[in-house]
Amino acid sequence: MSKIVFILVTSLLFFTGCKTQKDPAQKAVADAERAYWGEKAIQALNERKFVLEADRIDFKYGNFAYVSSSTNFISMNGDKATIQMAFNSPYAGPNGIGGITVDGNASNVKMETDKKGVVTFSMMVQGIGVSANVFIRIYKGDNKCDAVVTPNFNSNRISFRGSLYQEEDSNVFKGRAL
């Protein structure tokens, strides 16, 4: 019996050790890929043609929801912006896919980079169903980012967390806008 236990423990330690060690070549490839997508994200912000695909939405009082990145996004194309949220629910919502979609004109667009390479992009979005400030923060060497949407008429701030892509690299489904 002790021989079987010894073999099981030894096997477990061996396989656990194999999983925790990272190959330096794999790490270098992963770092290079992140840097590539990070550069494309900065280029997309500069061109004002981007889509932030959110996989998590945080609400005002600390509640959050993991969401589908194909239906939850913030996008900009020139001076037009779209903010869409869609949750997995039986209710179709105003946009037909379980949430809300608002289109608006982007103005007061600003982009700054700090000493650490963190890029902050801000814009004001105004349209029929939206009047809000949008602040996007993207970290150096990656396309992972956070965005905060702050409405001008109430304090129901919403944060999007996800990845920023050029418009042609994105795969989102836009619902019916207000």
Short mmCIF file of C-alpha atoms in Angstrom, two decimals:
data_model
loop_
_atom_site.label_atom_id
_atom_site.label_comp_id
_atom_site.label_asym_id
_atom_site.label_seq_id
_atom_site.Cartn_x
_atom_site.Cartn_y
_atom_site.Cartn_z
CA MET A 1 0.00 0.00 0.00
CA SER A 2 2.78 2.45 0.89
CA LYS A 3 4.46 1.70 -2.44
CA ILE A 4 1.29 2.77 -4.32
CA VAL A 5 1.01 5.95 -2.25
CA PHE A 6 4.69 6.72 -2.93
CA ILE A 7 4.20 6.26 -6.70
CA LEU A 8 1.07 8.46 -6.70
CA VAL A 9 2.77 11.24 -4.73
CA THR A 10 5.88 11.09 -6.90
CA SER A 11 3.79 11.22 -10.07
CA LEU A 12 1.77 14.12 -8.75
CA LEU A 13 4.88 16.10 -7.84
CA PHE A 14 6.44 15.38 -11.23
CA PHE A 15 3.40 16.52 -13.21
CA THR A 16 2.86 19.56 -11.00
CA GLY A 17 6.49 20.57 -11.45
CA CYS A 18 6.21 20.24 -15.21
CA LYS A 19 3.24 22.61 -15.36
CA THR A 20 4.73 25.36 -13.18
CA GLN A 21 7.98 25.72 -15.10
CA LYS A 22 7.70 28.07 -18.07
CA ASP A 23 9.80 27.67 -21.10
CA PRO A 24 11.78 30.90 -21.69
CA ALA A 25 11.06 30.69 -25.42
CA GLN A 26 7.31 30.48 -24.79
CA LYS A 27 7.49 33.47 -22.44
CA ALA A 28 9.41 35.48 -25.05
CA VAL A 29 6.85 34.62 -27.72
CA ALA A 30 3.96 35.60 -25.42
CA ASP A 31 5.68 38.90 -24.52
CA ALA A 32 6.32 39.68 -28.20
CA GLU A 33 2.69 38.94 -29.07
CA ARG A 34 1.43 41.21 -26.27
CA ALA A 35 3.77 43.99 -27.44
CA TYR A 36 2.54 43.57 -31.03
CA TRP A 37 -1.13 43.91 -29.97
CA GLY A 38 -0.17 46.82 -27.71
CA GLU A 39 1.40 48.72 -30.60
CA LYS A 40 -1.64 48.07 -32.79
CA ALA A 41 -3.90 49.33 -29.98
CA ILE A 42 -1.96 52.59 -29.68
CA GLN A 43 -2.09 52.99 -33.46
CA ALA A 44 -5.87 52.45 -33.36
CA LEU A 45 -6.26 55.17 -30.71
CA ASN A 46 -4.14 57.56 -32.80
CA GLU A 47 -6.25 56.85 -35.89
CA ARG A 48 -9.48 57.07 -33.87
CA LYS A 49 -10.63 53.72 -35.28
CA PHE A 50 -10.82 51.26 -32.43
CA VAL A 51 -13.02 48.82 -30.55
CA LEU A 52 -12.63 48.06 -26.86
CA GLU A 53 -14.07 44.57 -26.43
CA ALA A 54 -15.08 44.19 -22.78
CA ASP A 55 -15.09 40.85 -20.99
CA ARG A 56 -16.04 42.40 -17.64
CA ILE A 57 -18.28 45.31 -16.67
CA ASP A 58 -18.01 46.93 -13.23
CA PHE A 59 -20.90 48.92 -11.80
CA LYS A 60 -21.01 51.84 -9.38
CA TYR A 61 -21.12 50.00 -6.04
CA GLY A 62 -18.55 47.31 -6.77
CA ASN A 63 -20.84 44.80 -8.45
CA PHE A 64 -19.53 43.35 -11.69
CA ALA A 65 -20.51 40.94 -14.43
CA TYR A 66 -18.44 38.83 -16.80
CA VAL A 67 -19.84 39.42 -20.26
CA SER A 68 -19.36 38.41 -23.87
CA SER A 69 -16.74 40.56 -25.59
CA SER A 70 -18.59 40.29 -28.90
CA THR A 71 -21.64 42.19 -27.59
CA ASN A 72 -20.12 44.51 -24.95
CA PHE A 73 -17.89 47.20 -26.36
CA ILE A 74 -16.95 50.83 -26.83
CA SER A 75 -16.00 51.80 -30.36
CA MET A 76 -14.91 54.87 -32.24
CA ASN A 77 -14.66 55.53 -35.96
CA GLY A 78 -13.60 59.08 -36.76
CA ASP A 79 -15.93 61.34 -34.81
CA LYS A 80 -18.64 58.68 -34.23
CA ALA A 81 -18.70 56.57 -31.07
CA THR A 82 -20.80 53.64 -29.86
CA ILE A 83 -21.26 52.25 -26.37
CA GLN A 84 -23.02 48.89 -26.07
CA MET A 85 -23.86 46.62 -23.14
CA ALA A 86 -25.71 43.32 -23.55
CA PHE A 87 -26.26 40.79 -20.81
CA ASN A 88 -27.26 37.15 -21.00
CA SER A 89 -30.92 37.47 -20.11
CA PRO A 90 -34.25 36.40 -21.57
CA TYR A 91 -35.23 40.08 -21.95
CA ALA A 92 -34.29 41.39 -25.40
CA GLY A 93 -33.72 44.97 -24.26
CA PRO A 94 -33.89 48.08 -26.43
CA ASN A 95 -31.07 46.86 -28.67
CA GLY A 96 -32.61 43.44 -29.32
CA ILE A 97 -29.72 41.48 -27.79
CA GLY A 98 -30.31 41.93 -24.07
CA GLY A 99 -29.07 45.42 -23.32
CA ILE A 100 -28.64 48.90 -24.69
CA THR A 101 -26.71 50.45 -27.58
CA VAL A 102 -26.12 54.19 -27.89
CA ASP A 103 -24.47 56.09 -30.72
CA GLY A 104 -23.11 59.60 -30.48
CA ASN A 105 -20.64 62.14 -31.71
CA ALA A 106 -17.22 62.18 -30.08
CA SER A 107 -15.67 65.50 -29.14
CA ASN A 108 -12.96 66.86 -26.82
CA VAL A 109 -10.73 63.93 -27.77
CA LYS A 110 -7.43 63.91 -25.86
CA MET A 111 -4.61 61.39 -25.69
CA GLU A 112 -1.71 61.51 -23.23
CA THR A 113 1.15 59.18 -22.31
CA ASP A 114 2.71 59.30 -18.84
CA LYS A 115 6.30 58.53 -17.79
CA LYS A 116 5.55 54.83 -17.36
CA GLY A 117 4.07 54.50 -20.86
CA VAL A 118 0.44 54.31 -19.75
CA VAL A 119 -1.78 55.91 -22.39
CA THR A 120 -4.92 57.77 -21.34
CA PHE A 121 -7.51 58.49 -24.03
CA SER A 122 -10.57 60.59 -23.25
CA MET A 123 -13.57 61.79 -25.21
CA MET A 124 -17.02 63.24 -24.71
CA VAL A 125 -19.82 61.27 -26.39
CA GLN A 126 -23.13 63.01 -27.08
CA GLY A 127 -26.12 61.58 -28.89
CA ILE A 128 -29.82 60.80 -28.61
CA GLY A 129 -29.40 58.31 -25.75
CA VAL A 130 -26.03 59.31 -24.34
CA SER A 131 -24.14 62.23 -22.87
CA ALA A 132 -21.05 60.90 -21.16
CA ASN A 133 -17.33 61.23 -20.69
CA VAL A 134 -15.30 58.16 -21.65
CA PHE A 135 -11.80 57.61 -20.23
CA ILE A 136 -9.69 54.74 -21.56
CA ARG A 137 -6.42 53.65 -19.93
CA ILE A 138 -4.16 51.24 -21.80
CA TYR A 139 -0.99 49.91 -20.24
CA LYS A 140 2.45 49.85 -21.85
CA GLY A 141 3.26 46.79 -23.91
CA ASP A 142 -0.23 45.31 -23.98
CA ASN A 143 -3.70 45.90 -25.42
CA LYS A 144 -5.45 45.20 -22.12
CA CYS A 145 -7.29 48.27 -20.93
CA ASP A 146 -9.87 49.78 -18.63
CA ALA A 147 -12.51 52.30 -19.65
CA VAL A 148 -14.79 54.37 -17.43
CA VAL A 149 -18.04 55.78 -18.80
CA THR A 150 -19.32 58.64 -16.65
CA PRO A 151 -22.75 60.02 -17.60
CA ASN A 152 -23.18 63.79 -17.35
CA PHE A 153 -26.69 63.67 -15.86
CA ASN A 154 -26.27 61.09 -13.08
CA SER A 155 -23.55 59.29 -11.17
CA ASN A 156 -24.11 55.77 -12.56
CA ARG A 157 -20.51 55.24 -13.61
CA ILE A 158 -19.74 52.02 -15.52
CA SER A 159 -16.30 50.50 -16.13
CA PHE A 160 -15.41 48.24 -19.04
CA ARG A 161 -12.40 45.91 -18.81
CA GLY A 162 -11.07 44.13 -21.83
CA SER A 163 -8.83 44.44 -24.86
CA LEU A 164 -8.53 47.21 -27.42
CA TYR A 165 -8.25 46.35 -31.11
CA GLN A 166 -8.14 48.09 -34.44
CA GLU A 167 -11.54 48.11 -36.06
CA GLU A 168 -10.58 45.52 -38.68
CA ASP A 169 -9.23 43.12 -36.02
CA SER A 170 -12.41 43.26 -33.96
CA ASN A 171 -15.34 40.89 -34.09
CA VAL A 172 -18.34 42.53 -32.40
CA PHE A 173 -22.06 42.39 -33.06
CA LYS A 174 -23.84 45.71 -32.84
CA GLY A 175 -27.46 45.75 -31.73
CA ARG A 176 -30.14 48.28 -32.62
CA ALA A 177 -29.14 51.74 -31.37
CA LEU A 178 -31.53 54.14 -29.65
#
